[in-house]
Each structure stands twice: as structure tokens, then as C-alpha cells.
Amino acid sequence: MFKRRRPLTPRQNLRELLWPSMGWLRVVKYMVRRIMRLSDSPARIARGMALGASLSFSPIVGTHIMQALAAAYVVRGNYLGAVIGTIMGNPWTFPFMWFASYKLGVLIFALFGMEVALSFPDGITFWVAVDMAVHQPFELFLPWMVGGYVLAALTWPVFFVVFLIVVKRLKYFRQLRRLKRVHKIAREITGQDS
């Protein structure tokens, strides 16, 4: 029912992921409206969104939504808020998030006396990095994962406070807009001029 007549090619899908044809402003407006319409408490919505955003630091791509939903179930966060929060991890932010995760993981392992840092070659490509991850998982993936989850735990309170303020404001403005509409309809019914 809601499918395209002509499905997008993989190249077009990648382009849509990196730069949506409808524009980033429209995507943001859509997300704001979805958050405003959630019928849960602002604290639960913010809890879910903070979980989704903070779990984006983990290096296990493709599981961020599942991790956020599982964590939202445990801490009673909003599920849709958790899914929306995972958008913080996107192709534009992943390199910075993962670099910070890896460096923190290496630092944590160094504090415990374990040397795990890899020396990356100058001309590193995606496939070289994949090969290093497969053949040297302890040196690359383990510190990256540990650093990612530690960063998730450290950033969750910050994300929670920010999202709580944003959600409360959005819900306040939605309620204000509703009241204005009700007053306008009431004036029209009673025949009063504004």
C-alpha cells in the first residue's frame, strides 16, 4: 500500500540515507511531530530517546534499535522514543562516536595494564579495517565495544536531561496550540469577535 511503484536502487538508498531528497528540515519536522504526539510522560519519552542516542556509541551496527528497545523495556522507557533516539547515530556522527569509543576503550585497557592498541596503516581502507577486525578482534573490537558502552553509560544522563527539556517544551507548545484552537472554535460558536 505504501510502497514505491519503482523501488530505489542500492545507490539511491545510500543517497537517501546520507541526504534525504525531502531535505533534512522536513525529516526534523517529522520527528518533532512524532515526539509531540507520543502519549507518554515526558520522562519516559526522554528516557527512551536518551537510551537510543547513548547506545549509538556501540560498534555493533544494525543492532542499535534492538539494544535500545531491550534497554527501554528494562528501564521502562518509551519504545518509539528509543527508536527515534537511535537517529543520533547516523553516517555523519558515527565516525566521531566510534573514534571516541575506541580511544576510551584503549585508555581503559591501558589503565588495567593491557596493551591492545592497533597501529593503523596510513592508507587504510574499509576492507583493510574489516580484515583487521576479523584477524585481530581483541586489539580492535574489544576496546571499541568496551569504550562504546562506557561512553553510553556516561552520556545517558546528559542526553536524558537535554531530551527531557526538549520533550517538555514540545508538549507545552502542542497543548498551547490546542487551547488556541479550542478558544477560536468557542468564539466562532458563540459569535464573539476576537
Rosetta silent file (secondary structure, phi, psi, omega in degrees, C-alpha in Angstrom):
SEQUENCE: MFKRRRPLTPRQNLRELLWPSMGWLRVVKYMVRRIMRLSDSPARIARGMALGASLSFSPIVGTHIMQALAAAYVVRGNYLGAVIGTIMGNPWTFPFMWFASYKLGVLIFALFGMEVALSFPDGITFWVAVDMAVHQPFELFLPWMVGGYVLAALTWPVFFVVFLIVVKRLKYFRQLRRLKRVHKIAREITGQDS
SCORE:     score description
SCORE:     0.000 S_00000001
   1 L     0.000  -43.897 -177.264    0.000    0.000    0.000 S_00000001
   2 L  -106.139   16.134 -179.192    2.758    2.455    0.937 S_00000001
   3 L   -83.179  158.303  176.102    5.471    1.001   -1.281 S_00000001
   4 L   -74.042  151.170  175.916    7.060    2.857   -4.167 S_00000001
   5 L   -66.858  -43.590  176.214    5.995    1.957   -7.680 S_00000001
   6 L  -116.022  110.818 -179.211    9.635    1.663   -8.677 S_00000001
   7 L   -59.945  149.839  179.152   11.858    0.518   -5.799 S_00000001
   8 L   -72.277  148.312  174.862   15.026    2.510   -5.182 S_00000001
   9 L   -76.701  163.398  177.283   18.332    1.097   -6.310 S_00000001
  10 H   -56.251  -37.032  179.042   21.004    0.432   -3.656 S_00000001
  11 H   -65.206  -42.174  178.355   22.813    3.592   -4.774 S_00000001
  12 H   -66.897  -36.966  176.510   19.627    5.680   -4.384 S_00000001
  13 H   -62.031  -42.299  178.496   19.007    4.115   -0.949 S_00000001
  14 H   -63.822  -41.885  178.439   22.501    5.121    0.144 S_00000001
  15 H   -62.499  -42.504  179.022   21.940    8.649   -1.151 S_00000001
  16 H   -63.831  -34.937  178.919   18.618    8.866    0.729 S_00000001
  17 H   -67.591  -42.969 -177.958   20.363    7.695    3.897 S_00000001
  18 H   -80.076  -37.062 -178.486   23.105   10.317    3.636 S_00000001
  19 L  -148.332   95.634 -175.820   20.999   13.158    2.224 S_00000001
  20 L   -61.301  141.189 -179.001   17.211   12.666    2.087 S_00000001
  21 L   -66.930  -26.957  178.108   15.518   14.002   -1.038 S_00000001
  22 L   -76.762  -11.782  178.367   12.798   15.569    1.114 S_00000001
  23 L    93.737  149.772 -177.692   15.509   17.539    2.936 S_00000001
  24 H   -66.403  -34.039 -179.195   16.795   17.431    6.484 S_00000001
  25 H   -61.440  -42.840  179.259   14.410   20.150    7.654 S_00000001
  26 H   -67.620  -36.606  177.119   11.391   18.059    6.728 S_00000001
  27 H   -63.065  -44.460  179.575   12.895   14.990    8.416 S_00000001
  28 H   -64.442  -42.816  178.589   13.462   17.004   11.606 S_00000001
  29 H   -60.732  -40.903  178.921    9.927   18.438   11.463 S_00000001
  30 H   -62.318  -45.393  179.893    8.523   14.927   11.093 S_00000001
  31 H   -63.252  -40.926  178.796   10.496   13.679   14.107 S_00000001
  32 H   -61.216  -43.549  179.682    9.388   16.671   16.192 S_00000001
  33 H   -66.226  -37.282  177.319    5.751   15.987   15.339 S_00000001
  34 H   -63.429  -42.033  179.893    6.140   12.298   16.195 S_00000001
  35 H   -66.490  -40.951 -179.261    7.608   13.213   19.583 S_00000001
  36 H   -62.872  -31.916 -175.454    4.854   15.757   20.250 S_00000001
  37 H   -88.591   -6.065  178.098    2.173   13.166   19.565 S_00000001
  38 L   -63.877  132.555 -175.265    3.565   10.460   21.827 S_00000001
  39 L   -98.994   45.782  178.875    1.033    9.837   24.563 S_00000001
  40 L  -123.102  170.317  179.782    3.517    9.024   27.293 S_00000001
  41 L   -69.315  149.524  178.697    5.043   11.073   30.071 S_00000001
  42 H   -57.293  -33.970 -179.478    7.920   13.369   29.070 S_00000001
  43 H   -66.659  -42.198  179.464   10.246   11.487   31.439 S_00000001
  44 H   -67.873  -39.630  178.627    9.543    8.107   29.803 S_00000001
  45 H   -64.183  -46.564  179.824    9.924    9.561   26.307 S_00000001
  46 H   -64.083  -36.829  177.934   13.201   11.266   27.263 S_00000001
  47 H   -61.919  -44.730  178.448   14.416    8.059   28.921 S_00000001
  48 H   -65.487  -45.193 -179.698   13.802    6.114   25.719 S_00000001
  49 H   -63.323  -40.549  179.252   15.369    8.759   23.487 S_00000001
  50 H   -64.742  -37.841  177.040   18.429    9.002   25.731 S_00000001
  51 H   -62.747  -46.815 -179.968   18.855    5.225   25.604 S_00000001
  52 H   -61.304  -43.175 -178.640   18.702    5.220   21.813 S_00000001
  53 H   -68.332  -43.615 -176.328   21.148    8.098   21.483 S_00000001
  54 H   -72.244  -33.466  179.579   23.664    6.782   24.007 S_00000001
  55 H   -73.512   -7.664  175.682   23.617    3.215   22.668 S_00000001
  56 H   -69.902  -11.321  176.266   24.650    4.576   19.266 S_00000001
  57 H   -74.053  -17.859 -178.551   28.193    4.647   20.665 S_00000001
  58 L   -71.651  146.523 -175.338   28.325    0.849   20.482 S_00000001
  59 L   -82.617   -1.884 -174.686   30.156   -0.502   17.435 S_00000001
  60 L   -86.323   85.266 -177.451   27.620   -3.212   16.645 S_00000001
  61 L   -66.284  141.607  179.752   25.885   -1.578   13.692 S_00000001
  62 L    95.621  -12.626  179.624   22.460   -2.934   12.899 S_00000001
  63 L  -114.896    2.652 -176.835   21.627   -3.762   16.495 S_00000001
  64 H   -59.718  -42.163 -179.117   21.258   -0.258   17.902 S_00000001
  65 H   -66.787  -43.454  179.125   17.469   -0.309   17.616 S_00000001
  66 H   -63.440  -41.903  178.123   17.214   -3.773   19.193 S_00000001
  67 H   -62.848  -43.285 -178.879   19.555   -2.738   22.009 S_00000001
  68 H   -64.885  -40.531  178.864   17.581    0.469   22.595 S_00000001
  69 H   -66.013  -42.190  178.616   14.256   -1.413   22.670 S_00000001
  70 H   -64.132  -43.785  178.741   15.616   -4.001   25.105 S_00000001
  71 H   -66.554  -37.078  177.978   17.054   -1.300   27.363 S_00000001
  72 H   -64.882  -35.463  176.117   13.796    0.694   27.155 S_00000001
  73 H   -64.050  -42.525 -177.462   11.933   -2.408   28.295 S_00000001
  74 H   -66.572  -44.893 -175.184   14.274   -2.796   31.276 S_00000001
  75 H   -99.458    9.267  178.204   14.132    0.843   32.440 S_00000001
  76 L    60.647   46.992  174.445   10.527    1.476   31.326 S_00000001
  77 L   -93.014  168.586  179.327   11.395    3.964   28.639 S_00000001
  78 L   -77.723  129.909 -175.991    9.228    4.777   25.643 S_00000001
  79 H   -67.079  -46.749  179.850    9.857    2.355   22.766 S_00000001
  80 H   -65.944  -36.133  175.086    9.230    4.790   19.931 S_00000001
  81 H   -61.183  -38.480  178.227   11.356    7.357   21.754 S_00000001
  82 H   -64.515  -41.166  178.787   14.165    4.787   21.905 S_00000001
  83 H   -66.258  -43.042  178.773   13.926    4.189   18.163 S_00000001
  84 H   -63.532  -37.237  179.741   13.893    7.933   17.453 S_00000001
  85 H   -63.779  -29.250 -179.741   16.910    8.385   19.743 S_00000001
  86 H   -67.434  -12.775  178.422   18.995    5.959   17.695 S_00000001
  87 H   -67.502  -18.811  175.508   18.892    8.510   14.864 S_00000001
  88 H   -58.869  -31.446  174.708   21.599   10.388   16.788 S_00000001
  89 L   -90.653  106.147 -178.254   23.878    7.660   15.478 S_00000001
  90 L  -141.023  172.878 -176.845   23.928    8.237   11.731 S_00000001
  91 L   -55.997  -21.278  179.605   26.548    8.200    8.964 S_00000001
  92 L   -82.854  -30.999 -176.088   27.537   11.772    9.869 S_00000001
  93 L  -101.048  -21.224 -177.293   28.105   11.139   13.581 S_00000001
  94 H   -54.948  -45.864 -178.305   29.319    7.512   13.630 S_00000001
  95 H   -56.850  -41.320 -179.788   32.977    8.270   12.795 S_00000001
  96 H   -70.226  -42.780 -179.453   33.278   10.694   15.737 S_00000001
  97 H   -64.177  -43.609 -177.295   31.332    8.462   18.126 S_00000001
  98 H   -73.357  -33.192  176.008   33.311    5.365   17.218 S_00000001
  99 H   -63.775  -45.438  177.992   36.662    7.136   17.348 S_00000001
 100 H   -63.117  -39.723  179.429   35.850    8.353   20.866 S_00000001
 101 H   -63.036  -46.333 -178.941   34.643    4.859   21.824 S_00000001
 102 H   -63.910  -46.035 -178.297   37.807    3.188   20.561 S_00000001
 103 H   -63.646  -40.642  178.172   40.144    5.694   22.197 S_00000001
 104 H   -65.875  -39.347  177.847   38.307    5.424   25.536 S_00000001
 105 H   -62.107  -42.871  177.823   38.416    1.625   25.311 S_00000001
 106 H   -62.841  -40.781  178.687   42.174    1.678   24.686 S_00000001
 107 H   -63.996  -43.091  178.885   42.588    4.027   27.661 S_00000001
 108 H   -62.497  -45.466  179.321   40.510    1.756   29.919 S_00000001
 109 H   -64.604  -36.571  178.523   42.506   -1.308   28.885 S_00000001
 110 H   -65.697  -35.426  177.574   45.769    0.618   29.441 S_00000001
 111 H   -62.556  -29.860  178.800   44.608    1.510   32.974 S_00000001
 112 L   -94.686    9.953  175.044   44.341   -2.216   33.685 S_00000001
 113 L    80.160   18.491  178.884   47.770   -2.882   32.181 S_00000001
 114 L  -109.610  123.765  177.434   46.608   -4.460   28.924 S_00000001
 115 L   -91.213  117.238 -178.664   48.047   -3.146   25.674 S_00000001
 116 L  -130.349    0.614 -174.382   45.508   -3.518   22.894 S_00000001
 117 L   -68.366  134.949  175.128   46.049   -0.505   20.652 S_00000001
 118 L   -93.303  149.290  171.047   46.460   -1.219   16.976 S_00000001
 119 L  -101.191  112.851 -177.645   48.674    0.824   14.731 S_00000001
 120 L   -79.348  139.667  177.112   46.588    1.595   11.673 S_00000001
 121 L   -68.943  159.689 -177.608   48.372    1.822    8.328 S_00000001
 122 L   -63.604  -45.670 -177.066   48.450    5.190    6.556 S_00000001
 123 L   -95.859   52.491 -176.433   46.412    4.105    3.520 S_00000001
 124 L   -72.409  137.967  176.289   43.706    2.261    5.426 S_00000001
 125 L  -118.332  174.213  179.487   40.599    1.271    3.508 S_00000001
 126 H   -59.188  -44.835 -176.131   37.291   -0.192    4.619 S_00000001
 127 H   -70.608  -31.126  174.815   38.333   -3.722    3.668 S_00000001
 128 H   -65.634  -42.122  178.355   41.672   -3.406    5.474 S_00000001
 129 H   -64.071  -40.401  177.289   39.773   -2.348    8.607 S_00000001
 130 H   -63.845  -43.182  178.404   37.390   -5.313    8.216 S_00000001
 131 H   -61.640  -40.568  178.068   40.348   -7.655    7.796 S_00000001
 132 H   -64.991  -39.428 -179.989   41.965   -6.232   10.935 S_00000001
 133 H   -66.020  -35.981 -179.131   38.698   -6.664   12.859 S_00000001
 134 H   -74.411  -43.903 -174.235   38.409  -10.302   11.750 S_00000001
 135 H   -89.025  -20.204  178.636   42.031  -11.288   12.356 S_00000001
 136 L  -132.776   60.931 -173.898   42.741   -9.116   15.412 S_00000001
 137 H   -65.305  -34.344 -178.216   39.373   -8.777   17.194 S_00000001
 138 H   -64.914  -41.001 -176.794   40.858   -8.317   20.646 S_00000001
 139 H   -73.668  -27.520 -176.167   43.016   -5.389   19.566 S_00000001
 140 H  -108.657  -59.003 -169.054   40.277   -3.576   17.656 S_00000001
 141 H   -74.042  -41.302 -176.060   36.773   -4.698   18.501 S_00000001
 142 H   -63.738  -48.812  176.934   37.006   -5.380   22.240 S_00000001
 143 H   -65.064  -33.828  178.710   38.333   -1.946   23.298 S_00000001
 144 H   -63.316  -43.613 -179.191   35.926   -0.333   20.850 S_00000001
 145 H   -69.675  -44.478  179.671   32.978   -2.182   22.388 S_00000001
 146 H   -62.519  -46.569  177.971   34.038   -1.545   25.992 S_00000001
 147 H   -62.040  -37.784  179.197   34.640    2.139   25.264 S_00000001
 148 H   -63.124  -44.883 -178.828   31.304    2.375   23.445 S_00000001
 149 H   -73.912  -31.110  175.014   29.295    1.003   26.352 S_00000001
 150 H   -67.758  -43.633  176.724   31.193    3.099   28.889 S_00000001
 151 H   -63.134  -35.620  176.963   30.511    6.199   26.769 S_00000001
 152 H   -61.827  -43.610  179.362   26.853    5.135   26.533 S_00000001
 153 H   -67.385  -35.660 -179.242   26.650    4.998   30.327 S_00000001
 154 H   -75.420  -34.103 -176.683   28.419    8.347   30.687 S_00000001
 155 H   -88.781  -16.117 -177.801   26.377   10.199   28.063 S_00000001
 156 H   -56.247  -48.103 -179.936   22.961    8.804   29.004 S_00000001
 157 H   -60.861  -36.426  179.445   22.324   11.321   31.843 S_00000001
 158 H   -65.983  -48.662  177.805   23.319   14.227   29.585 S_00000001
 159 H   -59.852  -40.380 -178.521   21.054   13.022   26.776 S_00000001
 160 H   -60.603  -47.855 -179.135   18.240   12.421   29.272 S_00000001
 161 H   -62.638  -45.276 -179.524   18.337   15.972   30.640 S_00000001
 162 H   -62.883  -48.147 -178.607   18.524   17.509   27.160 S_00000001
 163 H   -67.691  -33.307  178.193   15.708   15.351   25.769 S_00000001
 164 H   -63.655  -44.479  178.048   13.548   15.900   28.862 S_00000001
 165 H   -62.298  -45.651 -178.378   13.761   19.672   28.404 S_00000001
 166 H   -63.693  -46.401 -177.573   13.038   19.366   24.658 S_00000001
 167 H   -65.501  -41.277  178.214   10.097   16.989   25.100 S_00000001
 168 H   -61.398  -43.123  179.088    8.525   19.098   27.848 S_00000001
 169 H   -64.667  -43.711 -179.934    8.769   22.207   25.666 S_00000001
 170 H   -62.719  -42.725  179.521    7.332   20.435   22.634 S_00000001
 171 H   -67.709  -35.815  177.511    4.406   19.063   24.623 S_00000001
 172 H   -63.132  -46.575  179.934    3.806   22.504   26.171 S_00000001
 173 H   -65.847  -35.182  177.030    3.657   24.165   22.742 S_00000001
 174 H   -65.071  -43.289  178.788    1.347   21.455   21.435 S_00000001
 175 H   -64.431  -39.775  177.686   -1.005   21.982   24.373 S_00000001
 176 H   -61.951  -43.206  179.241   -0.885   25.752   23.835 S_00000001
 177 H   -64.485  -38.862  177.112   -1.768   25.324   20.172 S_00000001
 178 H   -63.087  -44.821  179.723   -4.678   23.061   21.093 S_00000001
 179 H   -61.868  -39.675  178.077   -6.016   25.599   23.587 S_00000001
 180 H   -62.878  -40.335  178.105   -5.840   28.367   20.973 S_00000001
 181 H   -64.879  -41.755  179.309   -7.823   26.209   18.557 S_00000001
 182 H   -63.315  -43.199  179.020  -10.449   25.441   21.229 S_00000001
 183 H   -64.410  -39.009  179.320  -10.797   29.143   22.090 S_00000001
 184 H   -64.557  -43.771  178.614  -11.114   30.032   18.396 S_00000001
 185 H   -64.996  -41.155  179.185  -13.857   27.427   17.877 S_00000001
 186 H   -62.634  -40.199  177.788  -15.631   28.577   21.044 S_00000001
 187 H   -66.184  -37.657  178.202  -15.604   32.197   19.819 S_00000001
 188 H   -65.933  -39.216 -179.423  -16.966   31.123   16.432 S_00000001
 189 H   -68.507  -43.087 -178.696  -19.787   29.160   18.081 S_00000001
 190 H   -80.314  -12.097  177.238  -20.758   31.963   20.443 S_00000001
 191 L    82.994   14.455  178.550  -20.429   34.538   17.691 S_00000001
 192 L   -82.668  146.803  174.704  -17.905   36.718   19.511 S_00000001
 193 L   -87.915  155.344  177.885  -15.262   38.598   17.580 S_00000001
 194 L   -84.901    0.000    0.000  -11.652   38.324   18.536 S_00000001
